[in-house]
Amino acid sequence: MVKLISIHYFATMKKIVLITGATAGIGKACAEKFAAEKFDLIITGRRQERLKDIKTQLEKDYGIDVLPLSFDVQHKAAVDEAISSLPERWQKIDVLINNAGLALGKDSFEDADITDWETMLNTNVHGLLYVSKAVLPFMLKNKKGHIVNMGSVAGKEVYEKGNVYCASKFAVDAITKSMRIDLLKDNIKVTGINPGAVETEFSLVRFKGDEKTAGSAYDGLRPLIAKDVADTVFYCVNLPEHVCINDVVITCTQQAGTYYFNKNK
Ligand code: NDP
Ligand code: 8X3
């Protein structure tokens, strides 16, 4: 009887995806997409209230389970504590989406703020490393997993005043490539997703609440929306076991690379 119950439990267990930066933009859209596809979710971010609201909404709409974990990815101890105290039922993480990240400022090298640089590197690079290192033991134990790292076109080509944001995303690109090689023996897929302009809270954060400058980033464009990127992530994750998409660059139709745009006049 016990055996039958446990067989039933494992047969009905949903896959688990852990998404960092799920309180807004691309991460939130990933949470919605994976919830609609019946994954259980671990959602993370600093804004607790938002995590709570997203949990309530997605559990109600899709009948899945959502575990919110609030921490700042820049703080290794906080990351370790949150991930290492996951209840056993949540440790079988199938997919990790390393999405939390930000740009701060868009200033020429000599004018840029060093604190902004530090925050970008600590979040986009160190944060991604801390979360990956904390989650990996679970994937190694399961002998499979899929890590999706959110890069950017800014990690493929630098642009004027992009300096350290670009550097942080070049680092993400390098980490993605090297993870894929090092984790090959462990049956863990690693995919890099590199979007161009996506209309989210990204620009508002970058320009520190200046709505006019943030909005003007999309003037004359129909940019990507977060759902476009989430659908792409889901496509990459939902392929057969033997298929691994290594790298995706996705822009809106009016953008090519980091500095060519066909804007409406
Ligand atoms: P948003 O600002 O809309 O969302 C960013 C998310 O990251 C939020 O959930 C935020 O949560 C989380 N986050 C930021 N800093 C931290 C931190 N220190 N600790 C934990 N969570 C954090 O931006 P996007 O959705 O656009 O950005 C998501 C990713 O996509 C980023 O890595 C970004 O670089 C990348 N990207 C974005 C593009 C765009 O044009 N929008 C294009 C290419 C790549 P909270 O504030 O609650 O902590
Ligand atoms: C965000 C895209 O071009 O603003 O990564 O750097 S861009």
PDB file of C-alpha atoms in Angstrom, residues 6-232:
ATOM      1  CA  SER A   6       4.659   6.528  -3.216  1.00  0.00           C
ATOM      2  CA  ILE A   7       4.476   5.390  -6.860  1.00  0.00           C
ATOM      3  CA  HIS A   8       1.362   7.536  -7.275  1.00  0.00           C
ATOM      4  CA  TYR A   9       3.066  10.475  -5.518  1.00  0.00           C
ATOM      5  CA  PHE A  10       6.114  10.382  -7.804  1.00  0.00           C
ATOM      6  CA  ALA A  11       3.999   9.769 -10.917  1.00  0.00           C
ATOM      7  CA  THR A  12       1.928  12.880 -10.207  1.00  0.00           C
ATOM      8  CA  MET A  13       4.852  15.053  -9.048  1.00  0.00           C
ATOM      9  CA  LYS A  14       5.196  18.108 -11.206  1.00  0.00           C
ATOM     10  CA  LYS A  15       8.505  19.430 -12.443  1.00  0.00           C
ATOM     11  CA  ILE A  16      10.005  22.245 -10.393  1.00  0.00           C
ATOM     12  CA  VAL A  17      11.472  25.463 -11.782  1.00  0.00           C
ATOM     13  CA  LEU A  18      13.335  28.008  -9.654  1.00  0.00           C
ATOM     14  CA  ILE A  19      13.190  31.524 -11.111  1.00  0.00           C
ATOM     15  CA  THR A  20      15.272  34.385  -9.721  1.00  0.00           C
ATOM     16  CA  GLY A  21      13.912  37.906 -10.192  1.00  0.00           C
ATOM     17  CA  ALA A  22      10.326  36.674 -10.486  1.00  0.00           C
ATOM     18  CA  THR A  23       8.723  39.807  -9.013  1.00  0.00           C
ATOM     19  CA  ALA A  24       8.713  41.737 -12.312  1.00  0.00           C
ATOM     20  CA  GLY A  25       9.356  41.698 -16.032  1.00  0.00           C
ATOM     21  CA  ILE A  26      10.882  38.633 -17.674  1.00  0.00           C
ATOM     22  CA  GLY A  27      11.076  36.576 -14.462  1.00  0.00           C
ATOM     23  CA  LYS A  28       7.435  37.187 -13.647  1.00  0.00           C
ATOM     24  CA  ALA A  29       6.424  36.296 -17.217  1.00  0.00           C
ATOM     25  CA  CYS A  30       8.463  33.067 -16.891  1.00  0.00           C
ATOM     26  CA  ALA A  31       6.591  32.289 -13.660  1.00  0.00           C
ATOM     27  CA  GLU A  32       3.262  32.758 -15.469  1.00  0.00           C
ATOM     28  CA  LYS A  33       4.321  30.662 -18.460  1.00  0.00           C
ATOM     29  CA  PHE A  34       5.725  27.758 -16.435  1.00  0.00           C
ATOM     30  CA  ALA A  35       2.708  27.844 -14.106  1.00  0.00           C
ATOM     31  CA  ALA A  36       0.373  27.631 -17.113  1.00  0.00           C
ATOM     32  CA  GLU A  37       2.394  24.599 -18.233  1.00  0.00           C
ATOM     33  CA  LYS A  38       1.862  22.983 -14.823  1.00  0.00           C
ATOM     34  CA  PHE A  39       5.313  23.310 -13.308  1.00  0.00           C
ATOM     35  CA  ASP A  40       5.568  23.947  -9.580  1.00  0.00           C
ATOM     36  CA  LEU A  41       7.526  27.128  -8.933  1.00  0.00           C
ATOM     37  CA  ILE A  42      10.098  28.498  -6.540  1.00  0.00           C
ATOM     38  CA  ILE A  43       9.971  32.236  -7.099  1.00  0.00           C
ATOM     39  CA  THR A  44      12.559  34.622  -5.708  1.00  0.00           C
ATOM     40  CA  GLY A  45      13.207  38.340  -5.463  1.00  0.00           C
ATOM     41  CA  ARG A  46      13.611  40.984  -2.778  1.00  0.00           C
ATOM     42  CA  ARG A  47      10.037  42.314  -2.814  1.00  0.00           C
ATOM     43  CA  GLN A  48       8.165  39.967  -0.465  1.00  0.00           C
ATOM     44  CA  GLU A  49       4.695  41.439  -0.999  1.00  0.00           C
ATOM     45  CA  ARG A  50       4.932  40.901  -4.743  1.00  0.00           C
ATOM     46  CA  LEU A  51       6.090  37.318  -4.267  1.00  0.00           C
ATOM     47  CA  LYS A  52       3.112  36.686  -1.988  1.00  0.00           C
ATOM     48  CA  ASP A  53       0.642  38.161  -4.494  1.00  0.00           C
ATOM     49  CA  ILE A  54       2.141  36.185  -7.399  1.00  0.00           C
ATOM     50  CA  LYS A  55       1.943  32.966  -5.364  1.00  0.00           C
ATOM     51  CA  THR A  56      -1.738  33.562  -4.538  1.00  0.00           C
ATOM     52  CA  GLN A  57      -2.628  34.387  -8.131  1.00  0.00           C
ATOM     53  CA  LEU A  58      -0.760  31.534  -9.823  1.00  0.00           C
ATOM     54  CA  GLU A  59      -1.907  28.868  -7.363  1.00  0.00           C
ATOM     55  CA  LYS A  60      -5.497  30.024  -7.880  1.00  0.00           C
ATOM     56  CA  ASP A  61      -5.282  30.231 -11.677  1.00  0.00           C
ATOM     57  CA  TYR A  62      -3.296  27.067 -12.394  1.00  0.00           C
ATOM     58  CA  GLY A  63      -3.659  24.703  -9.399  1.00  0.00           C
ATOM     59  CA  ILE A  64       0.106  24.415  -8.960  1.00  0.00           C
ATOM     60  CA  ASP A  65       2.266  24.954  -5.855  1.00  0.00           C
ATOM     61  CA  VAL A  66       4.400  28.057  -5.504  1.00  0.00           C
ATOM     62  CA  LEU A  67       7.127  28.568  -2.902  1.00  0.00           C
ATOM     63  CA  PRO A  68       8.225  32.202  -2.512  1.00  0.00           C
ATOM     64  CA  LEU A  69      11.752  32.852  -1.228  1.00  0.00           C
ATOM     65  CA  SER A  70      12.812  36.392  -0.541  1.00  0.00           C
ATOM     66  CA  PHE A  71      16.522  37.172  -0.655  1.00  0.00           C
ATOM     67  CA  ASP A  72      19.026  39.495  -2.266  1.00  0.00           C
ATOM     68  CA  VAL A  73      21.182  37.519  -4.729  1.00  0.00           C
ATOM     69  CA  GLN A  74      24.138  39.762  -3.888  1.00  0.00           C
ATOM     70  CA  HIS A  75      24.398  38.248  -0.409  1.00  0.00           C
ATOM     71  CA  LYS A  76      25.937  34.794  -0.520  1.00  0.00           C
ATOM     72  CA  ALA A  77      24.934  33.906   3.047  1.00  0.00           C
ATOM     73  CA  ALA A  78      21.293  34.803   2.354  1.00  0.00           C
ATOM     74  CA  VAL A  79      21.284  32.777  -0.871  1.00  0.00           C
ATOM     75  CA  ASP A  80      22.846  29.755   0.849  1.00  0.00           C
ATOM     76  CA  GLU A  81      20.474  29.932   3.766  1.00  0.00           C
ATOM     77  CA  ALA A  82      17.358  30.159   1.582  1.00  0.00           C
ATOM     78  CA  ILE A  83      18.335  27.361  -0.791  1.00  0.00           C
ATOM     79  CA  SER A  84      19.844  25.000   1.788  1.00  0.00           C
ATOM     80  CA  SER A  85      16.721  25.194   3.935  1.00  0.00           C
ATOM     81  CA  LEU A  86      14.405  24.106   1.108  1.00  0.00           C
ATOM     82  CA  PRO A  87      12.028  21.387   2.314  1.00  0.00           C
ATOM     83  CA  GLU A  88      12.875  18.015   0.748  1.00  0.00           C
ATOM     84  CA  ARG A  89       9.824  18.128  -1.512  1.00  0.00           C
ATOM     85  CA  TRP A  90      11.254  21.263  -3.167  1.00  0.00           C
ATOM     86  CA  GLN A  91      14.832  20.105  -3.586  1.00  0.00           C
ATOM     87  CA  LYS A  92      14.256  18.235  -6.838  1.00  0.00           C
ATOM     88  CA  ILE A  93      14.784  21.343  -8.973  1.00  0.00           C
ATOM     89  CA  ASP A  94      14.510  20.489 -12.667  1.00  0.00           C
ATOM     90  CA  VAL A  95      15.112  23.957 -14.066  1.00  0.00           C
ATOM     91  CA  LEU A  96      16.965  27.005 -12.717  1.00  0.00           C
ATOM     92  CA  ILE A  97      16.338  30.311 -14.466  1.00  0.00           C
ATOM     93  CA  ASN A  98      19.067  32.779 -13.443  1.00  0.00           C
ATOM     94  CA  ASN A  99      17.203  35.921 -14.413  1.00  0.00           C
ATOM     95  CA  ALA A 100      17.631  38.452 -11.555  1.00  0.00           C
ATOM     96  CA  GLY A 101      19.630  41.373 -12.830  1.00  0.00           C
ATOM     97  CA  LEU A 102      19.738  45.052 -13.574  1.00  0.00           C
ATOM     98  CA  ALA A 103      21.457  47.964 -15.235  1.00  0.00           C
ATOM     99  CA  LEU A 104      22.163  51.114 -13.240  1.00  0.00           C
ATOM    100  CA  GLY A 105      22.961  54.289 -15.130  1.00  0.00           C
ATOM    101  CA  LYS A 106      24.045  54.848 -18.719  1.00  0.00           C
ATOM    102  CA  ASP A 107      27.039  57.133 -18.366  1.00  0.00           C
ATOM    103  CA  SER A 108      30.349  57.578 -20.046  1.00  0.00           C
ATOM    104  CA  PHE A 109      33.144  55.648 -18.323  1.00  0.00           C
ATOM    105  CA  GLU A 110      34.646  58.735 -16.630  1.00  0.00           C
ATOM    106  CA  ASP A 111      31.255  59.890 -15.280  1.00  0.00           C
ATOM    107  CA  ALA A 112      29.797  56.563 -14.210  1.00  0.00           C
ATOM    108  CA  ASP A 113      29.156  55.856 -10.543  1.00  0.00           C
ATOM    109  CA  ILE A 114      31.383  53.200  -9.010  1.00  0.00           C
ATOM    110  CA  THR A 115      28.625  52.085  -6.643  1.00  0.00           C
ATOM    111  CA  ASP A 116      26.402  51.430  -9.666  1.00  0.00           C
ATOM    112  CA  TRP A 117      29.182  49.342 -11.198  1.00  0.00           C
ATOM    113  CA  GLU A 118      29.573  47.347  -8.000  1.00  0.00           C
ATOM    114  CA  THR A 119      25.838  46.704  -7.710  1.00  0.00           C
ATOM    115  CA  MET A 120      25.631  45.496 -11.320  1.00  0.00           C
ATOM    116  CA  LEU A 121      28.596  43.158 -10.937  1.00  0.00           C
ATOM    117  CA  ASN A 122      27.423  41.909  -7.542  1.00  0.00           C
ATOM    118  CA  THR A 123      23.921  41.204  -8.849  1.00  0.00           C
ATOM    119  CA  ASN A 124      24.394  40.092 -12.444  1.00  0.00           C
ATOM    120  CA  VAL A 125      27.595  38.111 -11.960  1.00  0.00           C
ATOM    121  CA  HIS A 126      28.150  37.216  -8.295  1.00  0.00           C
ATOM    122  CA  GLY A 127      24.423  36.686  -7.675  1.00  0.00           C
ATOM    123  CA  LEU A 128      24.136  34.306 -10.612  1.00  0.00           C
ATOM    124  CA  LEU A 129      27.174  32.384  -9.358  1.00  0.00           C
ATOM    125  CA  TYR A 130      25.910  32.159  -5.758  1.00  0.00           C
ATOM    126  CA  VAL A 131      22.479  30.881  -6.803  1.00  0.00           C
ATOM    127  CA  SER A 132      23.943  28.384  -9.284  1.00  0.00           C
ATOM    128  CA  LYS A 133      26.400  26.998  -6.733  1.00  0.00           C
ATOM    129  CA  ALA A 134      23.616  26.639  -4.163  1.00  0.00           C
ATOM    130  CA  VAL A 135      21.207  24.859  -6.537  1.00  0.00           C
ATOM    131  CA  LEU A 136      23.721  22.642  -8.343  1.00  0.00           C
ATOM    132  CA  PRO A 137      24.100  19.972  -5.619  1.00  0.00           C
ATOM    133  CA  PHE A 138      20.397  19.128  -6.050  1.00  0.00           C
ATOM    134  CA  MET A 139      20.791  18.747  -9.803  1.00  0.00           C
ATOM    135  CA  LEU A 140      23.948  16.678  -9.382  1.00  0.00           C
ATOM    136  CA  LYS A 141      22.083  14.394  -7.000  1.00  0.00           C
ATOM    137  CA  ASN A 142      19.280  13.982  -9.557  1.00  0.00           C
ATOM    138  CA  LYS A 143      21.842  13.466 -12.338  1.00  0.00           C
ATOM    139  CA  LYS A 144      20.006  15.935 -14.535  1.00  0.00           C
ATOM    140  CA  GLY A 145      18.873  19.535 -14.744  1.00  0.00           C
ATOM    141  CA  HIS A 146      18.673  22.598 -16.941  1.00  0.00           C
ATOM    142  CA  ILE A 147      20.196  25.985 -16.146  1.00  0.00           C
ATOM    143  CA  VAL A 148      19.020  28.991 -18.142  1.00  0.00           C
ATOM    144  CA  ASN A 149      21.087  32.156 -17.781  1.00  0.00           C
ATOM    145  CA  MET A 150      19.622  35.512 -18.763  1.00  0.00           C
ATOM    146  CA  GLY A 151      22.302  37.347 -20.720  1.00  0.00           C
ATOM    147  CA  SER A 152      21.676  40.183 -23.144  1.00  0.00           C
ATOM    148  CA  VAL A 153      22.664  41.501 -26.545  1.00  0.00           C
ATOM    149  CA  ALA A 154      24.788  43.755 -24.301  1.00  0.00           C
ATOM    150  CA  GLY A 155      26.815  40.621 -23.552  1.00  0.00           C
ATOM    151  CA  LYS A 156      27.519  40.084 -27.241  1.00  0.00           C
ATOM    152  CA  GLU A 157      28.489  43.610 -28.374  1.00  0.00           C
ATOM    153  CA  VAL A 158      29.390  46.612 -26.225  1.00  0.00           C
ATOM    154  CA  TYR A 159      27.714  49.936 -26.840  1.00  0.00           C
ATOM    155  CA  GLU A 160      28.501  53.525 -25.903  1.00  0.00           C
ATOM    156  CA  LYS A 161      27.917  54.153 -22.175  1.00  0.00           C
ATOM    157  CA  GLY A 162      27.103  50.489 -21.638  1.00  0.00           C
ATOM    158  CA  ASN A 163      30.543  49.845 -20.076  1.00  0.00           C
ATOM    159  CA  VAL A 164      30.038  47.805 -16.897  1.00  0.00           C
ATOM    160  CA  TYR A 165      26.494  46.584 -17.668  1.00  0.00           C
ATOM    161  CA  CYS A 166      27.937  45.161 -20.906  1.00  0.00           C
ATOM    162  CA  ALA A 167      30.873  43.714 -18.972  1.00  0.00           C
ATOM    163  CA  SER A 168      28.515  41.982 -16.541  1.00  0.00           C
ATOM    164  CA  LYS A 169      26.585  40.405 -19.418  1.00  0.00           C
ATOM    165  CA  PHE A 170      29.792  39.397 -21.246  1.00  0.00           C
ATOM    166  CA  ALA A 171      30.663  37.642 -17.972  1.00  0.00           C
ATOM    167  CA  VAL A 172      27.268  35.905 -17.970  1.00  0.00           C
ATOM    168  CA  ASP A 173      27.949  34.739 -21.532  1.00  0.00           C
ATOM    169  CA  ALA A 174      31.357  33.349 -20.535  1.00  0.00           C
ATOM    170  CA  ILE A 175      29.955  31.679 -17.421  1.00  0.00           C
ATOM    171  CA  THR A 176      27.169  30.112 -19.490  1.00  0.00           C
ATOM    172  CA  LYS A 177      29.648  28.666 -21.971  1.00  0.00           C
ATOM    173  CA  SER A 178      31.993  27.345 -19.307  1.00  0.00           C
ATOM    174  CA  MET A 179      29.151  25.896 -17.205  1.00  0.00           C
ATOM    175  CA  ARG A 180      27.977  23.996 -20.271  1.00  0.00           C
ATOM    176  CA  ILE A 181      31.408  22.438 -20.721  1.00  0.00           C
ATOM    177  CA  ASP A 182      32.041  21.652 -17.038  1.00  0.00           C
ATOM    178  CA  LEU A 183      28.558  20.211 -16.462  1.00  0.00           C
ATOM    179  CA  LEU A 184      28.533  18.138 -19.633  1.00  0.00           C
ATOM    180  CA  LYS A 185      29.584  15.024 -17.701  1.00  0.00           C
ATOM    181  CA  ASP A 186      26.722  15.574 -15.266  1.00  0.00           C
ATOM    182  CA  ASN A 187      23.913  15.565 -17.839  1.00  0.00           C
ATOM    183  CA  ILE A 188      23.013  19.189 -17.069  1.00  0.00           C
ATOM    184  CA  LYS A 189      21.881  21.392 -19.931  1.00  0.00           C
ATOM    185  CA  VAL A 190      22.938  25.049 -19.961  1.00  0.00           C
ATOM    186  CA  THR A 191      21.252  27.638 -22.171  1.00  0.00           C
ATOM    187  CA  GLY A 192      21.990  31.342 -22.628  1.00  0.00           C
ATOM    188  CA  ILE A 193      19.109  33.664 -23.536  1.00  0.00           C
ATOM    189  CA  ASN A 194      20.203  37.078 -24.832  1.00  0.00           C
ATOM    190  CA  PRO A 195      17.382  39.541 -25.423  1.00  0.00           C
ATOM    191  CA  GLY A 196      17.503  42.990 -26.971  1.00  0.00           C
ATOM    192  CA  ALA A 197      15.137  45.722 -25.746  1.00  0.00           C
ATOM    193  CA  VAL A 198      12.271  44.309 -23.668  1.00  0.00           C
ATOM    194  CA  GLU A 199       9.728  46.682 -22.130  1.00  0.00           C
ATOM    195  CA  THR A 200       9.777  45.877 -18.399  1.00  0.00           C
ATOM    196  CA  GLU A 201      10.806  47.787 -15.265  1.00  0.00           C
ATOM    197  CA  PHE A 202      14.403  47.489 -16.527  1.00  0.00           C
ATOM    198  CA  SER A 203      14.707  51.059 -17.876  1.00  0.00           C
ATOM    199  CA  LEU A 204      12.928  52.588 -14.901  1.00  0.00           C
ATOM    200  CA  VAL A 205      15.479  50.886 -12.646  1.00  0.00           C
ATOM    201  CA  ARG A 206      18.362  51.847 -14.921  1.00  0.00           C
ATOM    202  CA  PHE A 207      17.338  55.513 -14.913  1.00  0.00           C
ATOM    203  CA  LYS A 208      16.540  55.457 -11.188  1.00  0.00           C
ATOM    204  CA  GLY A 209      12.831  56.235 -11.433  1.00  0.00           C
ATOM    205  CA  ASP A 210      13.098  58.873 -14.187  1.00  0.00           C
ATOM    206  CA  GLU A 211       9.974  57.832 -16.132  1.00  0.00           C
ATOM    207  CA  LYS A 212      10.574  60.202 -19.050  1.00  0.00           C
ATOM    208  CA  THR A 213      14.078  58.951 -19.838  1.00  0.00           C
ATOM    209  CA  ALA A 214      13.036  55.351 -19.175  1.00  0.00           C
ATOM    210  CA  GLY A 215      10.068  55.621 -21.552  1.00  0.00           C
ATOM    211  CA  SER A 216      12.149  57.262 -24.270  1.00  0.00           C
ATOM    212  CA  ALA A 217      14.285  54.097 -24.489  1.00  0.00           C
ATOM    213  CA  TYR A 218      11.424  52.597 -26.519  1.00  0.00           C
ATOM    214  CA  ASP A 219      10.515  55.655 -28.637  1.00  0.00           C
ATOM    215  CA  GLY A 220       9.682  54.652 -32.202  1.00  0.00           C
ATOM    216  CA  LEU A 221       9.951  50.961 -31.386  1.00  0.00           C
ATOM    217  CA  ARG A 222       7.652  48.081 -30.782  1.00  0.00           C
ATOM    218  CA  PRO A 223       9.987  46.353 -28.325  1.00  0.00           C
ATOM    219  CA  LEU A 224       9.806  42.784 -27.095  1.00  0.00           C
ATOM    220  CA  ILE A 225       7.497  42.165 -24.178  1.00  0.00           C
ATOM    221  CA  ALA A 226       8.430  39.931 -21.270  1.00  0.00           C
ATOM    222  CA  LYS A 227       6.112  37.179 -22.532  1.00  0.00           C
ATOM    223  CA  ASP A 228       8.098  36.938 -25.788  1.00  0.00           C
ATOM    224  CA  VAL A 229      11.198  36.059 -23.788  1.00  0.00           C
ATOM    225  CA  ALA A 230       9.328  33.730 -21.405  1.00  0.00           C
ATOM    226  CA  ASP A 231       7.872  31.797 -24.357  1.00  0.00           C
ATOM    227  CA  THR A 232      11.400  31.425 -25.758  1.00  0.00           C
TER     228      THR A 232
END
